[in-house]
PDB file of C-alpha atoms in Angstrom:
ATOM      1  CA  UNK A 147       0.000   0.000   0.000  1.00  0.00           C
ATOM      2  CA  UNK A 148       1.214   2.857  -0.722  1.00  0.00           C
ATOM      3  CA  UNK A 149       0.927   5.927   1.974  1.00  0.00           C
ATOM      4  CA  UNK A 150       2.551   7.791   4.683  1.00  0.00           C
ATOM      5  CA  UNK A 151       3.376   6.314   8.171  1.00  0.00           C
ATOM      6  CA  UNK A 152       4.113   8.495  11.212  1.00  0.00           C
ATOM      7  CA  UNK A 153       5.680   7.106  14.518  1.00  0.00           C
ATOM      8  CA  UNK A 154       5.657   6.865  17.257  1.00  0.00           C
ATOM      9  CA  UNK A 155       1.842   7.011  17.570  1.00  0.00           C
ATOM     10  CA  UNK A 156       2.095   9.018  21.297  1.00  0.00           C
ATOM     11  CA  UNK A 157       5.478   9.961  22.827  1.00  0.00           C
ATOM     12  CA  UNK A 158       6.439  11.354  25.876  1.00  0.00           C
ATOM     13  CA  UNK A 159       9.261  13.810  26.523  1.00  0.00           C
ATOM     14  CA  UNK A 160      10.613  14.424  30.230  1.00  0.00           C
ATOM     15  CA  UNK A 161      11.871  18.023  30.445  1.00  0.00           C
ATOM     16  CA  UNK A 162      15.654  18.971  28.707  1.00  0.00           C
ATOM     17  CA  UNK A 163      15.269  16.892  25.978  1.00  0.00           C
ATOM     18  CA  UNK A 164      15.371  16.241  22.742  1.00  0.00           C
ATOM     19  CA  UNK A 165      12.743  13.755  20.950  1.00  0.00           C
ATOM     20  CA  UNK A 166      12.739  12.505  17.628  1.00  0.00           C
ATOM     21  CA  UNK A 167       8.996  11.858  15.369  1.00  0.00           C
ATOM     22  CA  UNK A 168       9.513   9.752  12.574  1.00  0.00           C
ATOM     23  CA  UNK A 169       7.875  10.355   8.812  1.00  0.00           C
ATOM     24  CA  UNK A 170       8.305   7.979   6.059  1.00  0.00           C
ATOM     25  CA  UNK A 171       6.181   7.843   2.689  1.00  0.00           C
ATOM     26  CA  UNK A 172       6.397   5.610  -0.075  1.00  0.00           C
ATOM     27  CA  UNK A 173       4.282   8.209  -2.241  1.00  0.00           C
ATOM     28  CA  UNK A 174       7.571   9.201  -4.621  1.00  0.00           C
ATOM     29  CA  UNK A 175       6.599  12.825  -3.252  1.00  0.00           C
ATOM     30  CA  UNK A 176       9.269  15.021  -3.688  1.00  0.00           C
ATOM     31  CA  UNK A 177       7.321  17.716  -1.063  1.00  0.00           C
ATOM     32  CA  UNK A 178       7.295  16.650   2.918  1.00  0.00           C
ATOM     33  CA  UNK A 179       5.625  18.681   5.116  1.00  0.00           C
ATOM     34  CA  UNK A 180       5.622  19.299   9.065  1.00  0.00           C
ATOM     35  CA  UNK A 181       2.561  20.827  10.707  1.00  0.00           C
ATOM     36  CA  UNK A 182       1.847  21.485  14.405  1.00  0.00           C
ATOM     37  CA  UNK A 183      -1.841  21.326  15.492  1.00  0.00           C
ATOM     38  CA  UNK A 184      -2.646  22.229  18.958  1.00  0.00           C
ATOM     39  CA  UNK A 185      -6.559  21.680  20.165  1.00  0.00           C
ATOM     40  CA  UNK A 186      -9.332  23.522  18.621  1.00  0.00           C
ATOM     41  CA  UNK A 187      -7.196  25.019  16.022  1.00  0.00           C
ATOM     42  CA  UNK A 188      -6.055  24.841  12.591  1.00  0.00           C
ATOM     43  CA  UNK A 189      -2.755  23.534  11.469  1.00  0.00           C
ATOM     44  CA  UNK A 190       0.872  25.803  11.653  1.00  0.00           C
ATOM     45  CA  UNK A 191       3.669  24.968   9.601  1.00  0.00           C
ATOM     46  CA  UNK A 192       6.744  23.802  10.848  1.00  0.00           C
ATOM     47  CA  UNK A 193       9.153  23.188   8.420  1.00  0.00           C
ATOM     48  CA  UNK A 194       8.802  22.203   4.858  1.00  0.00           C
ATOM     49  CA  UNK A 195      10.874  20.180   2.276  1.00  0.00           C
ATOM     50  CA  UNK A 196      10.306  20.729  -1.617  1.00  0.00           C
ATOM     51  CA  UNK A 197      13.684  18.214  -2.335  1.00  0.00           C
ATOM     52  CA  UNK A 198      16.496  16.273  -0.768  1.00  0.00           C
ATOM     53  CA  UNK A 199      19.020  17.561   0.873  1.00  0.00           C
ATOM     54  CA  UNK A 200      16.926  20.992   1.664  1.00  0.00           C
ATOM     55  CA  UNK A 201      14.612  22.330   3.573  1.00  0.00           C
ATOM     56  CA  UNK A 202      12.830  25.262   4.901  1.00  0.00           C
ATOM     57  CA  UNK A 203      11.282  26.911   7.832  1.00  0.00           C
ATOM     58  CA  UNK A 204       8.197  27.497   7.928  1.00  0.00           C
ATOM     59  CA  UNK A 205       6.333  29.738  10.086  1.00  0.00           C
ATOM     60  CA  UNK A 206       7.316  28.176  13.918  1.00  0.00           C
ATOM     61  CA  UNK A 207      10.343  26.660  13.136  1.00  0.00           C
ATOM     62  CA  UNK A 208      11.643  28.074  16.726  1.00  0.00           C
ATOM     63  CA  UNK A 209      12.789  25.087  18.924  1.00  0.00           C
ATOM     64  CA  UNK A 210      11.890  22.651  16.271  1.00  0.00           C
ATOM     65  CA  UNK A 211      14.934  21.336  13.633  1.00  0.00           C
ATOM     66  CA  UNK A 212      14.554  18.706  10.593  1.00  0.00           C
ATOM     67  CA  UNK A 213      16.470  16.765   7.881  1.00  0.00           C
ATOM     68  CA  UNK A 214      15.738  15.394   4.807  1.00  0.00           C
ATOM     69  CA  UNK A 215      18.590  13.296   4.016  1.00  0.00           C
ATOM     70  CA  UNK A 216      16.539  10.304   2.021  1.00  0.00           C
ATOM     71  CA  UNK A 217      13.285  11.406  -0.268  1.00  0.00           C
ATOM     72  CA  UNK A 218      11.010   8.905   1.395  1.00  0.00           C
ATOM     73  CA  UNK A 219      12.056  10.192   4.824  1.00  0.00           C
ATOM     74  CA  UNK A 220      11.497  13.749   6.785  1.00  0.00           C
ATOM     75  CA  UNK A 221      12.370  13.022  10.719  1.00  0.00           C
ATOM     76  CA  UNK A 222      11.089  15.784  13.265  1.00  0.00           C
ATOM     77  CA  UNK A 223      13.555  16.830  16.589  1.00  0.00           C
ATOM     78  CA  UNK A 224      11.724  18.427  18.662  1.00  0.00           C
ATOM     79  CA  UNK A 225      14.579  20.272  20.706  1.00  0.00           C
ATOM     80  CA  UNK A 226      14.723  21.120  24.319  1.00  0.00           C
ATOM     81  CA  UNK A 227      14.453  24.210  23.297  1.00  0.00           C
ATOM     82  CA  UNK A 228      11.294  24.193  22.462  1.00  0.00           C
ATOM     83  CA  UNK A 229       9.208  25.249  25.563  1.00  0.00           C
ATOM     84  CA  UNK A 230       5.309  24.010  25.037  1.00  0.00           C
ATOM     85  CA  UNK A 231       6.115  21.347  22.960  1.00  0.00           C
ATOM     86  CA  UNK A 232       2.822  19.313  24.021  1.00  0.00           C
ATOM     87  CA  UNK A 233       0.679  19.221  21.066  1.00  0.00           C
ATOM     88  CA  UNK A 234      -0.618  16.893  17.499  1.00  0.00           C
ATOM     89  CA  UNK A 235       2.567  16.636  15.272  1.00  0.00           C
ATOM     90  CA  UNK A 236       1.305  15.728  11.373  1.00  0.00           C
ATOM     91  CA  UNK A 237       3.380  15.018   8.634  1.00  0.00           C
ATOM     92  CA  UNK A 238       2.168  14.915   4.730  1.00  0.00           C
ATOM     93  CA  UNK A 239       4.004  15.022   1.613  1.00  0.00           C
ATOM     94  CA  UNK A 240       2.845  16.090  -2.068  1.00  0.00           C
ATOM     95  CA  UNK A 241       3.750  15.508  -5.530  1.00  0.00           C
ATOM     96  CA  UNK A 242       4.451  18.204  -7.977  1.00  0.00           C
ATOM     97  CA  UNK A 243       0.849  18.494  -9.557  1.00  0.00           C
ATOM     98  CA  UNK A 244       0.408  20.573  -6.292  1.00  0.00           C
ATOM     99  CA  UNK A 245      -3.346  18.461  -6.465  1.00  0.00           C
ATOM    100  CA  UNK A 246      -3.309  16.529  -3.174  1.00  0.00           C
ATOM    101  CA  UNK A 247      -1.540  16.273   0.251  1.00  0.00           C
ATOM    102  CA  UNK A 248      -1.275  12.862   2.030  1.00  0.00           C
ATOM    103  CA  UNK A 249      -1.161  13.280   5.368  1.00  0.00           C
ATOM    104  CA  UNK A 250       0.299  10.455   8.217  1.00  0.00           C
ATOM    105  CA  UNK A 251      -1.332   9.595  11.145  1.00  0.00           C
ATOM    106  CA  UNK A 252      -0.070  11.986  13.194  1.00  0.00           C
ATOM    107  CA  UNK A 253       1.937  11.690  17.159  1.00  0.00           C
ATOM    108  CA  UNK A 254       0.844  13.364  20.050  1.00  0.00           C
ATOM    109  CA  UNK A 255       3.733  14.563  22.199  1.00  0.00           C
ATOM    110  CA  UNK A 256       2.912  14.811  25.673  1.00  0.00           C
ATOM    111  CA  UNK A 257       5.340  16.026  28.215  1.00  0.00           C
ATOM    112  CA  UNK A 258       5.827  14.476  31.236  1.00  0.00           C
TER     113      UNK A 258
ATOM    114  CA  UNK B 147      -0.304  34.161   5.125  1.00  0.00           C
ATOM    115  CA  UNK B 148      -2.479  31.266   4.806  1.00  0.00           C
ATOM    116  CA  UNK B 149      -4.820  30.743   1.220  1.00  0.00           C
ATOM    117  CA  UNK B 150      -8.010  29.492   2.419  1.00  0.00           C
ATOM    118  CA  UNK B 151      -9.971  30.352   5.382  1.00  0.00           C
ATOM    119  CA  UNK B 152     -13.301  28.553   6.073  1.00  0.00           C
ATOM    120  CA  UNK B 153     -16.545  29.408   7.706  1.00  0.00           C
ATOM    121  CA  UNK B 154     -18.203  29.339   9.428  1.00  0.00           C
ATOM    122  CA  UNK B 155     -15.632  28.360  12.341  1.00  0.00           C
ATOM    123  CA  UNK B 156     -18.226  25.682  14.064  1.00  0.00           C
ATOM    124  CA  UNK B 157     -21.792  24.203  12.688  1.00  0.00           C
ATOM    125  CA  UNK B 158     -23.990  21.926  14.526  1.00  0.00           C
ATOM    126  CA  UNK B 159     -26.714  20.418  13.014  1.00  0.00           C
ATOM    127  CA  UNK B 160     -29.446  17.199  13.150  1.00  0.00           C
ATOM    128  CA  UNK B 161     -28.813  13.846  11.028  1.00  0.00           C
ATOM    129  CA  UNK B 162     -30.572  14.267   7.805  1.00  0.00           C
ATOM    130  CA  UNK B 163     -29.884  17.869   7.424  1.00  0.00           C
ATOM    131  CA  UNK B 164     -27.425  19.324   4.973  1.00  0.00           C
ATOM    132  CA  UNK B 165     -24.380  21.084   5.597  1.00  0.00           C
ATOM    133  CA  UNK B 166     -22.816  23.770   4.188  1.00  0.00           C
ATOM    134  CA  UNK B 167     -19.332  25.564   4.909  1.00  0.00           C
ATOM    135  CA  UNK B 168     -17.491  28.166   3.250  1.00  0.00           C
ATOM    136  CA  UNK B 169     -13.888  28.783   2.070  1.00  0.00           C
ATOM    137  CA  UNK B 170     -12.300  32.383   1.145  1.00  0.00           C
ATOM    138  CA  UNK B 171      -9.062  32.538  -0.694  1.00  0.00           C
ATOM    139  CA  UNK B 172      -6.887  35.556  -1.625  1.00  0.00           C
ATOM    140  CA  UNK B 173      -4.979  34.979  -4.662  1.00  0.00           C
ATOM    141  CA  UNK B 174      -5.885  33.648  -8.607  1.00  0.00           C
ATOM    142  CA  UNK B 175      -5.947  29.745  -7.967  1.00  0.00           C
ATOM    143  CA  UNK B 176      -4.713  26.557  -9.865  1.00  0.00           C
ATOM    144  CA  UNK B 177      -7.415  24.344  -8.101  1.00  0.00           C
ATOM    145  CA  UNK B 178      -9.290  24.457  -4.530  1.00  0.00           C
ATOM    146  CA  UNK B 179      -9.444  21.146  -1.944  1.00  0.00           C
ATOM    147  CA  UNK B 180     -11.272  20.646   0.693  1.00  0.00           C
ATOM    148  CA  UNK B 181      -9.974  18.031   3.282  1.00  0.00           C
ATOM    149  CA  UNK B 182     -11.542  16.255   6.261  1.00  0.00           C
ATOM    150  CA  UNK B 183      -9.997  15.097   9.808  1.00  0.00           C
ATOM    151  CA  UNK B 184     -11.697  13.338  12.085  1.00  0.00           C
ATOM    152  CA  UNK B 185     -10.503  14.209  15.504  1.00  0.00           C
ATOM    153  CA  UNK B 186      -7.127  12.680  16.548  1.00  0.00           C
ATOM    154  CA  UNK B 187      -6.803  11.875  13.064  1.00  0.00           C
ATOM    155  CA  UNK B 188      -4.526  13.191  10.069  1.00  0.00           C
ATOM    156  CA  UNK B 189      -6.315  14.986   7.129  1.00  0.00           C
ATOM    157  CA  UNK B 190      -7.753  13.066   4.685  1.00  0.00           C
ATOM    158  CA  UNK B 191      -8.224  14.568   0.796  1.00  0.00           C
ATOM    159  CA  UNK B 192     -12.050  14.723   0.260  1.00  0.00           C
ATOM    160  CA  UNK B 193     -12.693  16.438  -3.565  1.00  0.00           C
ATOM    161  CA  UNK B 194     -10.514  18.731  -5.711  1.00  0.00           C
ATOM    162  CA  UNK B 195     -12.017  21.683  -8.022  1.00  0.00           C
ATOM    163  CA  UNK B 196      -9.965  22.848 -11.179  1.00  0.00           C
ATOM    164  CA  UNK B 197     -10.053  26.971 -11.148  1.00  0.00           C
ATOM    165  CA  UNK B 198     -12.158  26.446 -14.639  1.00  0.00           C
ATOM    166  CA  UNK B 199     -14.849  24.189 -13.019  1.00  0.00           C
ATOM    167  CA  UNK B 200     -18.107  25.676 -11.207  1.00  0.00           C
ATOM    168  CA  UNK B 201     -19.537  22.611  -9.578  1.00  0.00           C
ATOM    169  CA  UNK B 202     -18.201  19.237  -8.981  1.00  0.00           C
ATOM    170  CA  UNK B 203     -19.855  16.252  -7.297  1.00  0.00           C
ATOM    171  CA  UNK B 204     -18.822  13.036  -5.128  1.00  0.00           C
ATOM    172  CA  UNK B 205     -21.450  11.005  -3.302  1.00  0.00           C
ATOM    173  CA  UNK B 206     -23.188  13.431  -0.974  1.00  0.00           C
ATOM    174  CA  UNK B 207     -20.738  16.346  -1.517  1.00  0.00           C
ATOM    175  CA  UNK B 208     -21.126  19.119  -3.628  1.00  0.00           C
ATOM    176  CA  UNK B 209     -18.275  21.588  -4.472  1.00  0.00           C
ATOM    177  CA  UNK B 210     -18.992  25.063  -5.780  1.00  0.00           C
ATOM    178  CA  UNK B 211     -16.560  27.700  -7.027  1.00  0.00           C
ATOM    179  CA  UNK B 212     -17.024  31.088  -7.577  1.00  0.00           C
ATOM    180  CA  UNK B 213     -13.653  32.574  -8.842  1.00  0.00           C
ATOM    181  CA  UNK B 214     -15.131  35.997  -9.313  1.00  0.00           C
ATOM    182  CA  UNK B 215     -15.690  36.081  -5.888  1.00  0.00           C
ATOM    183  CA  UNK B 216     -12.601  33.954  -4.546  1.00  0.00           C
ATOM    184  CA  UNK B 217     -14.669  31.598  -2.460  1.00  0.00           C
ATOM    185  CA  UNK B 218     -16.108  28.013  -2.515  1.00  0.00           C
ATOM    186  CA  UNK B 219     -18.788  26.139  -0.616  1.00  0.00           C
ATOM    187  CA  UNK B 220     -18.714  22.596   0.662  1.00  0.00           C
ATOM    188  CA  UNK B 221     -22.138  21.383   1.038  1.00  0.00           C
ATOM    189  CA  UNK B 222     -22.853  17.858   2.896  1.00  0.00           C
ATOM    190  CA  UNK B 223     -25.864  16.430   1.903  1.00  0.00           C
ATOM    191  CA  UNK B 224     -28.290  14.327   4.311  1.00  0.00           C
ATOM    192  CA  UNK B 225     -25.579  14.511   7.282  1.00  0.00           C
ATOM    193  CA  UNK B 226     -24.606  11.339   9.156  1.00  0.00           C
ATOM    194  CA  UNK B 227     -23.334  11.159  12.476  1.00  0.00           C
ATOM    195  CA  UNK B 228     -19.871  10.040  11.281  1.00  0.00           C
ATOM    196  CA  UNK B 229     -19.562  13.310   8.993  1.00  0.00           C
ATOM    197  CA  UNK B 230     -18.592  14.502  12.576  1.00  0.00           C
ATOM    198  CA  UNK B 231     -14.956  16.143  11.804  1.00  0.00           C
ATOM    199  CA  UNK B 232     -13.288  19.379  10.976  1.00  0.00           C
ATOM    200  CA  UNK B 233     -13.039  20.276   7.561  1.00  0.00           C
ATOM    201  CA  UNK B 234     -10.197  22.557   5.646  1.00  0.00           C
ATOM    202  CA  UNK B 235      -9.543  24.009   2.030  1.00  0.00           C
ATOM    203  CA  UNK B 236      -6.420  24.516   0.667  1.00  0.00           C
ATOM    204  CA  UNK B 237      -6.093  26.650  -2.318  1.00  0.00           C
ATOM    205  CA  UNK B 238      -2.976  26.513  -4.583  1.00  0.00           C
ATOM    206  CA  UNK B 239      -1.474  29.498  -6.418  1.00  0.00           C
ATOM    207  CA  UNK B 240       1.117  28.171  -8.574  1.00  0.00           C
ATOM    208  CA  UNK B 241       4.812  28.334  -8.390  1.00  0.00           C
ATOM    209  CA  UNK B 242       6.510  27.700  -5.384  1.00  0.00           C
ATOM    210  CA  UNK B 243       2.920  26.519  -3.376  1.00  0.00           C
ATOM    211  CA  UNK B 244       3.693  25.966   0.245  1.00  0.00           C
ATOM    212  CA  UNK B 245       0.434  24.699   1.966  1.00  0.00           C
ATOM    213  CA  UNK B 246      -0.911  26.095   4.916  1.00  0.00           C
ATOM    214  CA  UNK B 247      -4.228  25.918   6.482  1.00  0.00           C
ATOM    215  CA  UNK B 248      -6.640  27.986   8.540  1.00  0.00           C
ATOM    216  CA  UNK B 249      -9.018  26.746  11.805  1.00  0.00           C
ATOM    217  CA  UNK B 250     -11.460  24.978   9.899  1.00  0.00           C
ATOM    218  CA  UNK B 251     -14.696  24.114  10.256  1.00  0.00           C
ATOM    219  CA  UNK B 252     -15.702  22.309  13.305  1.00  0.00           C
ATOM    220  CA  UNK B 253     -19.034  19.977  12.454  1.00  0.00           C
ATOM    221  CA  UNK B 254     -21.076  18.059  14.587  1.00  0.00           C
ATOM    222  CA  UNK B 255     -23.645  16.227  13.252  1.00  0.00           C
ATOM    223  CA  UNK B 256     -26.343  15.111  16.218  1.00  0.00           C
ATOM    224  CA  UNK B 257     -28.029  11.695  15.604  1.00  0.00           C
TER     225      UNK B 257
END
């Protein structure tokens, strides 16, 4: 099948440190996406990544870093520096027709 | 900025009743989607519309666009009780189209 997998499904992150969510597609989508959603609101872009080997921040990058070292891959560290990281992380990738995202599952990143 | 920003921002109806939400966009368009997500879920594509198409159907959705007045409607007919979710357009513009999203709609659809 083809899709987008996130994981880990929840994740927990004790104060200081630095957690790692996972996003892997099998789409051929050149475009991989990061997007924080917190409750009752709409989705904010984290970073964004139109091709290997570069990406961009999007609009709260802050605390947040990414790499995109593989096309089927677009892993999420969410640094100690970020300070209310506690929210719905969702991943989604595109092809170039610009027509349709595919979103993953998502993670929810509680802190403990 | 974001292109696309629904309302209204929550809708609550009865089963059997049709529902109707609206998107605003800023910008000339390629083509307009409207996505679902069910809560605690990711977003799920529901029906694309080409900039040079006025109505499109799928099973009990019904797509208008009025590029004249940079806005589409989502209409649910006969609502169900698992049409629950919060729905989203996204607009592209061409080029270099980075996606972003506004609040949604928020639906809940009593039984």
């Amino acid at each position: 099948d083809g899709g987008i997998t996130q994981s880990p499904k929840y994740l927990f992150r004790k104060e200081g440190q630095n957690v790692t969510l996972s996003c892997e597609q099998n789409l051929n989508h050149d475009a991989m996406y990061w997007y924080r959603q917190d409750p009752g609101q709409g989705l904010r872009l984290i970073y964004y990544s139109q091709i290997v080997n570069d990406f961009q921040k999007g609009d709260i990058a802050e605390g947040y870093s990414v790499s995109r070292e593989k096309k089927e891959s677009f892993p999420l560290t969410v640094t100690s520096a970020q300070k209310n990281p506690t929210a719905f992380y969702l991943c989604a990738s595109m092809g170039l027709s610009q027509e349709t995202q595919y979103f993953g599952p998502g993670t929810r990143l509680l802190v403990l | 900025s974001q292109q696309g920003e629904e309302d209204p921002q929550a809708l609550s109806i009865q089963e059997g009743e049709n529902a109707t939400m609206n998107c605003s966009y800023k910008t000339s368009i390629n083509n307009l989607q409207w996505y679902r997500q069910n809560s605690g879920r990711g977003l799920v594509h529901l029906i694309l519309i080409r900039s040079n198409e006025r109505e499109k159907h799928s099973g009990r959705l019904r797509v208008t666009l009025d590029t004249s007045k940079k806005s589409s409607s989502l209409l649910i007919t006969a609502s169900r009780a698992a049409d629950t979710a919060s729905y989203f357009c996204n607009a592209p513009s061409g080029g270099s189209y980075i996606p972003t999203f506004g609040r949604g709609t928020s639906l809940i659809v009593h039984p």
